[in-house]
Amino acid sequence: MSIYSTLRRFSLLIVILLLAACSLEKKSGLNRRLQNLTAHYNILFNAREILKQKQDAYAASFVDNYTEILSVYQDTAAVTGEDKDLAAAISKAQTIINFKEQSNYLGDAYLVLGKANYLGSNYFNAVEYFDYVIRSYTEKPELVQEALVWKARALLYLKQQEQAKLVLDTAIQNINPKKNITADVYASKLQYDIVAQEYADAEQMAVNAIKYSNSTMQRLRWTFILAQLQELNQKPADAIANYTRIVRSNASFGMAFNADLNRIRIEDKRDGIKISRVDRLRSLLKNQNNKEFTDQIYYQIAQIYYTEGDVDKAIDNYKLSTKYSLQNQNQKGLSYLRLADVYFKNKADYVNAKMYYDSTLANLSPNYPGYITIKKKSDNLQLLTDNLKIIAHEDTLQMLAGLSEDARKAKIDEMVNRNTMQQQQRVSAPLNNNVTPGNLADYTQNPQASTPDGNSFYFYNNKAVSQGFSVFKRKWGNRRLEDNWRRSQRSNSNLTVNNTTNDPDAVVNTSAQKDVQTVSNSNYRQELVQSIPYTEDQMLESNLKIYNAYLDIGNFYRDILEDKKEAIANYELLLARFPDHPNKSSIYYNLYRLYSDIDVAKAEDYKNRLLKEYGDTPYAKVILDPEYAKHVSDADAEFNALYNQVYDLYAKRKYTDVIQQAEMLLQQYPLNKLSSQLEYLKIIANGHQVKLPPFKADLIAEVNKYPDDQLVTPLVKQHLAFIESHTAEIAARRFALLDDDYIPFLQAPIEPLQPQFAQVAERRIEKPIEGAKQKQPSAAAVNKAKPLTLGEVKALDRPVIERSATDSVNSKPADVPVIAGNKPVVDSAANAPAKPKKAYPFTEADKTNYYFVINVADNRTSLSSSRFGVGQFNRSRYQGVDIKHQLKDVGANNQLIFVGRFYSLEAVKIYARSIVPLMPDIMKVPKEKYSFFIITQQNLDKLTDKKTLDNYVEYYQDNF
């Protein structure tokens, strides 16, 4: 063959390939095969390899916290900035999607996009890609199954547990045991069960995941998790067996060591012989290979001592754990946390407890379970401290009261001597204790010992910066960033007060302390002697202090820390110590609510006790309310129901019961949004039982306590102004308020709070008399309230009703309508093309009779308290204006509160704009139950059933 022939053939081949390349976009079998070839064995293979390497890198840098249940997967890490590897994987997937559209691997490409976003912590985007795969590639069940697994994992990171559960249920139903993804289905369900604390189900999922896993390292990890779950499920023998498997396997040294540590901790006997777990743990300290785990060993020893009741040895070993914790910041933080809890609960040393809680927060990762609770406890420790001190102090005084004179004197001498010794120990305590909480030496370790994030620069590591700030603050205090900041004395210094309470390195002025000590000892003895409750009244007062302290602690655990178990413990302690206290009904109610999600049987027990012993209280009536069960998880709805019950007592003129129940609610729910209204009810109920001076003082206290309240405070100011102008008359009364004063100091006729139904008939519209002046209200300006004293009451200004031209009968309607509902709607009708209007049986011919209407879609709820709130608003903002609020039933399920009359559309709109922002405080019904609109008298009379009402709402939205 000549060279020319070879060249000719080679040129022909090139031409054929060029032609094929030019026609690759055409749909043909050849193009599809070529695209499948390049997409699968080149682009997709490389993209998958990138993701696999990224997962391996994350796993290698992942720092496990063996004090908690391990994370099922190690393939996530904090990502700062753009990750070039993930960007490369995304680019390859997009290449398949954009240029290999005839291939069979588009679904795989979208799955790669989802995984890359997941690994980059872009969980929302990841869920969207996985959703697309699930919807679009149903013909590929294995691909869909993989997308379901990854979607569930992403949803767990987004804290959407319910959705994750549904996705996992679907994946489990579609399991094919022969496919590789099966282990990951069970593993993902395992992670969900751990998050949901469903440990029994989690144990079974771990068993299944181990059974189907093809990865040795994953099987070992999941075996360790299985052992942890078996511990929680009270299966120590099974847990020990699985920990032993880890110890004897080729697991990483850290995992094997912790497995051995846990095995020692839970093992009581070996070969039938009682063994010392502490001795076995101490033996681990002799092995140099365990040096980096010294802190964990001491921590486990401390845990054993604490469990056995040897608190002092536990403290010593917790401190040793913090001393030797050089790299594991979470372990250091956990040891500090245990020290804080021990000093708080066992030692009642609240100063040290506060310092250790601060050190806990400085070292523990913010992602640690319960971190927020720890922070709340640290921030609010003073509240707990004060109440626990009250309890301890009063218990001590009551104990002294029960002793004989000689025994009491000897006990007081003993207490004074102990107090002296404690003060001397504080003065002479070494200042440079290596294991003192917050010691600067403990914070000088490598700040990047925790989970790496791929960056070594110090200021890119948020945790390192946070620790550095803590070190600086302990050393220097709160100093401004300015020149010469190190100098304690300098010109133009703005050095803030340096709080040295938590600084163990601070120099103590011992001479000053000795002077204080001498004085405090004599004061301590004198205080003890003078405070002992000898009489029955003094004992009752002491018990009241103890009761209130326990109640405050219970409320704190319930509302602030949201710790149901601690709240239950305090409430049940109250029942045990004070079985005959009048507040018992509220304790029953709280225990019923707290136990509802924990122990249904106990919840029912407390519910039955409440209904049997206190059936007439607001708490019992709320539980019996048919609507209660629907809104049991709605805190606002719950308290609205309780408020309504107290208001019903006021409506029945049971003033003593109102005062008692209001005080009970305010004590149980001190942070509720209706506190000001509840206080007001209590004050006016009390006004029917006391003379003017205490009533007036209560009103002033209300204004001072709620200066920014927009509903009650303006009304109370009016009461005070009225009192100032009628002092002699009111002071001469037997009580500040008369029995007829259902509404205090009413100056204008207001309809009573009984239903009044408008006549259902067409009325001839009366034209206004020409030239006649009519009252046209507008919103009154309400000045921000300031604290008041008795001498400042005369300076109170009444709200002024301003009248303007826009309030006239012929005023032009405003451009922005008030919409029938709770949310504002943008009126875009002006820009929309004209539409033929629907015919309605309503008319706007009546231009002088407008009403603001609150539509309540519930005919079983009493609206008396809500109407009372409307009346409060009207009297504070429209004093002297004849505005009535009336009630009308429409159909079988709707109640209308209609307020008016207003003489122009603009006037009623002004009213609506003023009252709508306060509706959540005024209405004592669930927010989804009511809406509002504007209507004329003529149209209001036409509303006789729900169909007509719904028709009017539609008409209103179309025309206003």
Coordinates of N, CA and C in Angstrom, one line a residue, residues 1-9:
M1 N 0.9 -1.2 0.0 CA 0.0 0.0 0.0 C 0.9 1.2 0.0
S2 N 0.6 2.1 -1.0 CA 1.5 3.3 -1.1 C 1.1 4.3 0.0
I3 N 2.0 5.2 0.3 CA 1.8 6.2 1.3 C 0.7 7.1 0.9
Y4 N 0.4 7.3 -0.4 CA -0.7 8.2 -0.8 C -2.0 7.5 -0.5
S5 N -2.1 6.2 -0.7 CA -3.3 5.5 -0.3 C -3.6 5.6 1.2
T6 N -2.6 5.4 2.0 CA -2.7 5.5 3.4 C -3.2 6.9 3.8
L7 N -2.6 7.9 3.2 CA -3.1 9.3 3.6 C -4.5 9.5 3.1
R8 N -4.9 8.9 2.0 CA -6.2 9.2 1.5 C -7.2 8.5 2.4
R9 N -6.9 7.3 2.9 CA -7.8 6.7 3.9 C -7.9 7.4 5.2

